[in-house]
Amino acid sequence: MAPHANWKGFLRLSLVTCPVALFPATSESEKIAFNQLNRSTGRRVKYLKVDADTGEGVSSEDIVKGYEFEKGQYIEVSKAELEEIALESTRTIEIDEFVDRSDIDPRYLIRPYYLRPDGKVGHEAFAVIRETIREMEKVAIGRVVLTNREHIIALEPLDKGLVGTLLRYPYEVRSEQEYFDEIQGVKVTKDMLDLAKHIVNQKGGRFDPEKFEDHYESALVDLINQKRAGKTIGPKEPPKGENVVDLMEALRRSVGQEATPARAAKPAKKSKKAGPSQKEMLMPITGKKQAKELAAKKPAAGTRSKSA
């Protein structure tokens, strides 16, 4: 089932307009999430919204927004007042300009969304806007209101739809100078660069996200399964760093190391088969991502398995 749209409105290029819907292009829901527990009871901890002075609970309908202009002094702003300053971009993504993709500094990128026509009408107008951006090899820049704030959005064609990436405003991006000023101006020799380039060429490849594994997520799954099986978890030794004395020697050794093919990883040892009484207790978890993939492979509902 497709996720719910984060935003619905119109996409407009001059006089060409079409209804569109905006969907999140990424998800964090597949990652393992922890609850906070009371150590003494093992029960979940809940958070209550309370008055900072009295400590009494406050219901949602009694909570309003406030801006602190002085210590302890607030200006209340109601929902109706916020709606009064609603911008046109609340309901319409107006394309303001077209720029080269290389002009967009990566520091300004926030997160991507998928944009598609909303409903059965407007597909032709949507296609005109999409193919215009594609043919011109440009990125369309517009504005959209999400979570009550206006964002800059960069639109690019992707297959039959558009990808819209939210961009930061200049005041949200810190200057690099306050971090880079203390970096020493080191002269890199041609020999060093040649060796380093050789290592880069040996590691050359094509970006394929399917090759990357979330090792921390896998470690979490393994940790939880070990604890469910009653195993004692001991601390691991931290990795030991090497003290590089001769940079040229380190580069030469790196070149030799990359030239040597990596040994095949040893297959993991099979875990001991659990007894009948342990089967439910020791059933390993797979993590939300793996569980989602397994669920997609299961037979459709209504297909009964034969009883043993």
Tab-separated table of C-alpha atoms in Angstrom:
chain	number	residue	atom	x	y	z
A	1	MET	CA	0.000	0.000	0.000
A	2	ALA	CA	1.365	3.406	-0.999
A	3	PRO	CA	2.058	5.806	1.887
A	4	HIS	CA	-0.238	8.749	2.520
A	5	ALA	CA	0.632	11.966	0.728
A	6	ASN	CA	2.430	14.546	2.871
A	7	TRP	CA	0.995	17.341	0.764
A	8	LYS	CA	-1.595	17.835	-1.963
A	9	GLY	CA	-2.000	20.893	-4.158
A	10	PHE	CA	-1.022	22.166	-7.589
A	11	LEU	CA	2.153	22.331	-9.657
A	12	ARG	CA	2.320	25.416	-11.853
A	13	LEU	CA	4.642	26.513	-14.635
A	14	SER	CA	3.421	29.895	-15.883
A	15	LEU	CA	-0.155	29.168	-17.102
A	16	VAL	CA	0.221	25.358	-17.055
A	17	THR	CA	-1.236	23.900	-13.833
A	18	CYS	CA	-1.994	20.380	-12.628
A	19	PRO	CA	-3.059	18.782	-9.313
A	20	VAL	CA	-0.212	16.861	-7.654
A	21	ALA	CA	0.555	14.887	-4.509
A	22	LEU	CA	3.866	14.807	-2.610
A	23	PHE	CA	5.066	11.561	-0.982
A	24	PRO	CA	8.142	10.847	1.187
A	25	ALA	CA	10.845	9.136	-0.889
A	26	THR	CA	12.682	7.712	2.148
A	27	SER	CA	11.694	5.800	5.285
A	28	GLU	CA	13.167	5.170	8.729
A	29	SER	CA	10.385	2.789	9.851
A	30	GLU	CA	12.330	-0.353	8.861
A	31	LYS	CA	15.061	0.356	11.399
A	32	ILE	CA	14.991	-1.227	14.849
A	33	ALA	CA	13.469	1.161	17.399
A	34	PHE	CA	13.769	0.973	21.182
A	35	ASN	CA	11.251	1.859	23.880
A	36	GLN	CA	12.340	3.429	27.157
A	37	LEU	CA	11.662	1.201	30.169
A	38	ASN	CA	11.551	1.611	33.918
A	39	ARG	CA	14.569	-0.423	35.059
A	40	SER	CA	12.882	-1.539	38.301
A	41	THR	CA	9.546	-2.669	36.779
A	42	GLY	CA	10.406	-3.398	33.151
A	43	ARG	CA	7.400	-1.363	32.014
A	44	ARG	CA	7.356	1.360	29.383
A	45	VAL	CA	7.938	4.985	30.341
A	46	LYS	CA	5.389	7.544	29.114
A	47	TYR	CA	5.919	11.264	28.774
A	48	LEU	CA	3.332	13.725	30.049
A	49	LYS	CA	3.055	17.386	29.127
A	50	VAL	CA	3.034	19.345	32.369
A	51	ASP	CA	3.014	22.967	33.469
A	52	ALA	CA	6.621	24.013	34.137
A	53	ASP	CA	5.646	25.781	37.407
A	54	THR	CA	2.823	23.699	38.905
A	55	GLY	CA	3.866	20.292	37.541
A	56	GLU	CA	0.214	19.553	36.673
A	57	GLY	CA	-0.670	17.822	33.406
A	58	VAL	CA	-1.876	19.960	30.487
A	59	SER	CA	-4.330	18.642	27.857
A	60	SER	CA	-3.600	19.111	24.147
A	61	GLU	CA	-6.496	21.540	23.635
A	62	ASP	CA	-5.035	23.855	26.290
A	63	ILE	CA	-1.600	24.037	24.652
A	64	VAL	CA	-0.868	27.030	22.395
A	65	LYS	CA	2.238	28.205	20.566
A	66	GLY	CA	4.354	30.946	22.110
A	67	TYR	CA	7.493	32.877	21.146
A	68	GLU	CA	9.888	33.769	23.996
A	69	PHE	CA	11.009	37.370	23.348
A	70	GLU	CA	12.508	37.784	26.849
A	71	LYS	CA	13.378	35.304	29.577
A	72	GLY	CA	10.042	33.932	30.784
A	73	GLN	CA	8.058	36.360	28.585
A	74	TYR	CA	6.048	34.908	25.706
A	75	ILE	CA	3.848	36.130	22.863
A	76	GLU	CA	1.040	33.657	22.193
A	77	VAL	CA	0.186	32.910	18.560
A	78	SER	CA	-3.053	31.069	17.759
A	79	LYS	CA	-3.668	28.579	14.954
A	80	ALA	CA	-6.114	31.028	13.345
A	81	GLU	CA	-3.456	33.758	13.317
A	82	LEU	CA	-0.967	31.408	11.651
A	83	GLU	CA	-3.550	30.550	8.989
A	84	GLU	CA	-3.997	34.273	8.289
A	85	ILE	CA	-0.404	34.490	7.043
A	86	ALA	CA	-0.773	31.369	4.880
A	87	LEU	CA	1.296	31.685	1.691
A	88	GLU	CA	0.274	30.753	-1.823
A	89	SER	CA	2.834	27.946	-1.659
A	90	THR	CA	0.569	26.294	0.945
A	91	ARG	CA	-1.514	24.994	-1.951
A	92	THR	CA	0.642	25.600	-5.044
A	93	ILE	CA	4.229	24.765	-6.044
A	94	GLU	CA	5.072	27.663	-8.322
A	95	ILE	CA	8.168	27.035	-10.467
A	96	ASP	CA	10.204	30.239	-10.170
A	97	GLU	CA	13.343	29.411	-12.144
A	98	PHE	CA	15.468	26.715	-13.763
A	99	VAL	CA	19.089	26.070	-12.775
A	100	ASP	CA	21.891	23.608	-13.552
A	101	ARG	CA	22.113	20.655	-11.153
A	102	SER	CA	25.793	21.430	-10.566
A	103	ASP	CA	24.825	24.872	-9.237
A	104	ILE	CA	23.154	23.379	-6.150
A	105	ASP	CA	25.579	23.068	-3.226
A	106	PRO	CA	25.106	19.610	-1.575
A	107	ARG	CA	24.985	21.308	1.843
A	108	TYR	CA	21.604	22.776	0.918
A	109	LEU	CA	19.973	19.377	0.263
A	110	ILE	CA	17.596	18.144	2.999
A	111	ARG	CA	15.408	15.200	1.909
A	112	PRO	CA	13.689	13.880	-1.237
A	113	TYR	CA	9.994	13.480	-2.072
A	114	TYR	CA	8.138	11.864	-4.957
A	115	LEU	CA	5.747	14.061	-6.909
A	116	ARG	CA	2.980	12.583	-9.064
A	117	PRO	CA	-0.373	13.701	-10.535
A	118	ASP	CA	-3.208	13.630	-7.995
A	119	GLY	CA	-6.225	11.843	-9.426
A	120	LYS	CA	-7.160	11.133	-13.030
A	121	VAL	CA	-6.914	14.690	-14.353
A	122	GLY	CA	-3.829	16.768	-15.071
A	123	HIS	CA	-1.606	13.956	-16.357
A	124	GLU	CA	-1.009	15.720	-19.668
A	125	ALA	CA	-0.042	19.022	-18.019
A	126	PHE	CA	2.189	17.102	-15.591
A	127	ALA	CA	3.912	15.348	-18.513
A	128	VAL	CA	4.508	18.674	-20.263
A	129	ILE	CA	6.221	20.121	-17.175
A	130	ARG	CA	8.223	16.915	-16.555
A	131	GLU	CA	9.449	16.556	-20.140
A	132	THR	CA	10.307	20.258	-20.379
A	133	ILE	CA	12.595	19.905	-17.351
A	134	ARG	CA	14.056	16.703	-18.814
A	135	GLU	CA	14.704	18.126	-22.274
A	136	MET	CA	16.269	21.303	-20.911
A	137	GLU	CA	18.484	19.201	-18.549
A	138	LYS	CA	17.705	21.630	-15.766
A	139	VAL	CA	16.375	21.556	-12.205
A	140	ALA	CA	13.142	23.441	-11.532
A	141	ILE	CA	13.149	25.543	-8.363
A	142	GLY	CA	9.879	26.257	-6.554
A	143	ARG	CA	8.380	26.754	-3.099
A	144	VAL	CA	6.145	24.525	-0.992
A	145	VAL	CA	4.723	24.719	2.550
A	146	LEU	CA	5.247	21.598	4.696
A	147	THR	CA	4.666	21.436	8.462
A	148	ASN	CA	3.605	25.094	8.455
A	149	ARG	CA	6.935	26.308	7.030
A	150	GLU	CA	7.783	27.328	3.486
A	151	HIS	CA	10.599	25.358	1.875
A	152	ILE	CA	12.537	25.722	-1.358
A	153	ILE	CA	12.083	22.596	-3.474
A	154	ALA	CA	14.189	21.406	-6.427
A	155	LEU	CA	12.289	19.303	-8.989
A	156	GLU	CA	13.928	16.737	-11.295
A	157	PRO	CA	12.414	14.073	-13.608
A	158	LEU	CA	12.572	10.445	-12.465
A	159	ASP	CA	10.975	7.837	-14.708
A	160	LYS	CA	7.300	8.914	-15.134
A	161	GLY	CA	7.312	11.228	-12.123
A	162	LEU	CA	9.318	13.956	-10.431
A	163	VAL	CA	11.668	13.953	-7.458
A	164	GLY	CA	11.433	17.048	-5.296
A	165	THR	CA	14.313	17.712	-2.910
A	166	LEU	CA	13.805	20.222	-0.090
A	167	LEU	CA	16.577	22.800	0.187
A	168	ARG	CA	17.891	24.766	3.155
A	169	TYR	CA	17.919	28.554	3.321
A	170	PRO	CA	21.311	30.321	3.431
A	171	TYR	CA	20.926	31.183	7.140
A	172	GLU	CA	20.641	27.447	7.918
A	173	VAL	CA	24.049	26.589	6.428
A	174	ARG	CA	27.113	27.328	8.542
A	175	SER	CA	30.184	28.877	6.993
A	176	GLU	CA	33.030	26.422	6.443
A	177	GLN	CA	35.634	29.021	7.414
A	178	GLU	CA	35.051	28.669	11.165
A	179	TYR	CA	35.960	24.982	10.831
A	180	PHE	CA	38.633	25.049	8.115
A	181	ASP	CA	40.722	28.072	9.153
A	182	GLU	CA	43.021	25.972	11.361
A	183	ILE	CA	43.797	23.379	8.672
A	184	GLN	CA	47.474	23.615	7.814
A	185	GLY	CA	48.487	24.477	4.259
A	186	VAL	CA	50.389	21.304	3.380
A	187	LYS	CA	52.254	20.854	0.097
A	188	VAL	CA	51.342	17.466	-1.403
A	189	THR	CA	54.074	16.040	-3.646
A	190	LYS	CA	53.421	14.527	-7.069
A	191	ASP	CA	54.666	11.107	-5.879
A	192	MET	CA	52.130	11.073	-3.059
A	193	LEU	CA	49.328	12.063	-5.415
A	194	ASP	CA	50.332	9.393	-7.943
A	195	LEU	CA	50.236	6.661	-5.283
A	196	ALA	CA	46.927	7.908	-3.915
A	197	LYS	CA	45.429	8.031	-7.438
A	198	HIS	CA	46.605	4.464	-8.012
A	199	ILE	CA	44.670	3.350	-4.901
A	200	VAL	CA	41.577	5.223	-6.130
A	201	ASN	CA	41.789	3.510	-9.527
A	202	GLN	CA	42.049	0.079	-7.873
A	203	LYS	CA	38.962	0.828	-5.782
A	204	GLY	CA	37.046	2.306	-8.729
A	205	GLY	CA	33.460	1.169	-9.195
A	206	ARG	CA	29.916	2.239	-9.964
A	207	PHE	CA	27.626	3.512	-7.228
A	208	ASP	CA	25.109	0.790	-6.387
A	209	PRO	CA	23.163	1.249	-3.122
A	210	GLU	CA	22.254	-2.460	-3.102
A	211	LYS	CA	25.891	-3.274	-2.250
A	212	PHE	CA	25.747	-1.375	1.038
A	213	GLU	CA	24.733	-3.070	4.267
A	214	ASP	CA	23.677	-1.321	7.469
A	215	HIS	CA	26.195	-3.069	9.727
A	216	TYR	CA	24.861	-1.379	12.865
A	217	GLU	CA	21.306	-2.604	12.157
A	218	SER	CA	22.648	-6.138	11.613
A	219	ALA	CA	24.612	-5.896	14.872
A	220	LEU	CA	21.452	-4.799	16.721
A	221	VAL	CA	19.520	-7.804	15.383
A	222	ASP	CA	22.370	-10.114	16.441
A	223	LEU	CA	22.553	-8.501	19.906
A	224	ILE	CA	18.801	-8.901	20.521
A	225	ASN	CA	18.820	-12.518	19.336
A	226	GLN	CA	21.770	-13.356	21.610
A	227	LYS	CA	20.050	-11.777	24.614
A	228	ARG	CA	16.816	-13.657	23.847
A	229	ALA	CA	18.849	-16.873	23.797
A	230	GLY	CA	20.219	-16.027	27.251
A	231	LYS	CA	23.790	-15.475	26.111
A	232	THR	CA	26.134	-13.185	28.026
A	233	ILE	CA	27.255	-10.170	26.011
A	234	GLY	CA	30.867	-9.203	26.665
A	235	PRO	CA	32.650	-5.996	25.638
A	236	LYS	CA	34.644	-6.058	22.421
A	237	GLU	CA	38.157	-4.700	22.113
A	238	PRO	CA	38.199	-1.318	20.375
A	239	PRO	CA	39.955	-1.274	16.979
A	240	LYS	CA	43.632	-0.367	17.202
A	241	GLY	CA	44.770	2.507	15.023
A	242	GLU	CA	48.184	2.526	13.430
A	243	ASN	CA	50.593	5.354	14.112
A	244	VAL	CA	51.579	6.598	10.638
A	245	VAL	CA	55.153	7.849	10.709
A	246	ASP	CA	56.086	7.758	7.031
A	247	LEU	CA	53.171	8.793	4.794
A	248	MET	CA	54.910	7.636	1.600
A	249	GLU	CA	55.525	4.202	3.133
A	250	ALA	CA	51.865	3.981	4.216
A	251	LEU	CA	50.747	4.820	0.676
A	252	ARG	CA	53.077	2.202	-0.817
A	253	ARG	CA	51.786	-0.433	1.622
A	254	SER	CA	48.219	0.550	0.747
A	255	VAL	CA	48.906	0.014	-2.943
A	256	GLY	CA	50.283	-3.468	-2.181
A	257	GLN	CA	47.303	-4.289	0.048
A	258	GLU	CA	44.750	-3.266	-2.592
A	259	ALA	CA	46.559	-5.342	-5.203
A	260	THR	CA	46.075	-8.479	-3.046
A	261	PRO	CA	42.590	-9.987	-3.523
A	262	ALA	CA	40.551	-10.183	-0.318
A	263	ARG	CA	40.080	-13.626	1.171
A	264	ALA	CA	36.612	-15.092	1.041
A	265	ALA	CA	34.751	-14.718	4.324
A	266	LYS	CA	34.282	-17.910	6.316
A	267	PRO	CA	30.669	-19.130	6.427
A	268	ALA	CA	28.928	-18.414	9.723
A	269	LYS	CA	28.612	-21.345	12.111
A	270	LYS	CA	25.157	-22.888	12.304
A	271	SER	CA	23.419	-22.289	15.619
A	272	LYS	CA	22.380	-25.285	17.680
A	273	LYS	CA	18.864	-26.497	17.030
A	274	ALA	CA	16.489	-25.375	19.779
A	275	GLY	CA	14.323	-27.931	21.562
A	276	PRO	CA	10.514	-27.927	21.192
A	277	SER	CA	10.055	-25.945	24.420
A	278	GLN	CA	12.590	-23.373	23.272
A	279	LYS	CA	11.314	-22.869	19.736
A	280	GLU	CA	9.070	-19.900	20.521
A	281	MET	CA	11.517	-18.373	22.996
A	282	LEU	CA	14.507	-18.542	20.653
A	283	MET	CA	12.758	-17.680	17.390
A	284	PRO	CA	15.239	-15.130	15.993
A	285	ILE	CA	14.077	-11.694	15.012
A	286	THR	CA	14.978	-10.516	11.532
A	287	GLY	CA	14.645	-6.755	11.859
A	288	LYS	CA	11.876	-4.732	10.228
A	289	LYS	CA	13.625	-4.486	6.849
A	290	GLN	CA	14.173	-8.248	6.550
A	291	ALA	CA	10.682	-8.991	7.889
A	292	LYS	CA	9.192	-6.699	5.245
A	293	GLU	CA	11.089	-8.553	2.492
A	294	LEU	CA	10.030	-11.963	3.846
A	295	ALA	CA	6.374	-10.877	4.106
A	296	ALA	CA	6.408	-9.970	0.413
A	297	LYS	CA	7.486	-13.546	-0.434
A	298	LYS	CA	4.757	-15.258	1.658
A	299	PRO	CA	1.727	-16.774	-0.128
A	300	ALA	CA	-1.352	-14.586	-0.306
A	301	ALA	CA	-3.823	-14.620	2.600
A	302	GLY	CA	-6.446	-17.361	2.277
A	303	THR	CA	-3.923	-20.035	1.233
A	304	ARG	CA	-3.878	-22.558	4.042
A	305	SER	CA	-0.787	-24.589	4.843
A	306	LYS	CA	-1.170	-28.315	5.425
A	307	SER	CA	-1.241	-29.296	9.081
A	308	ALA	CA	1.496	-31.536	10.344
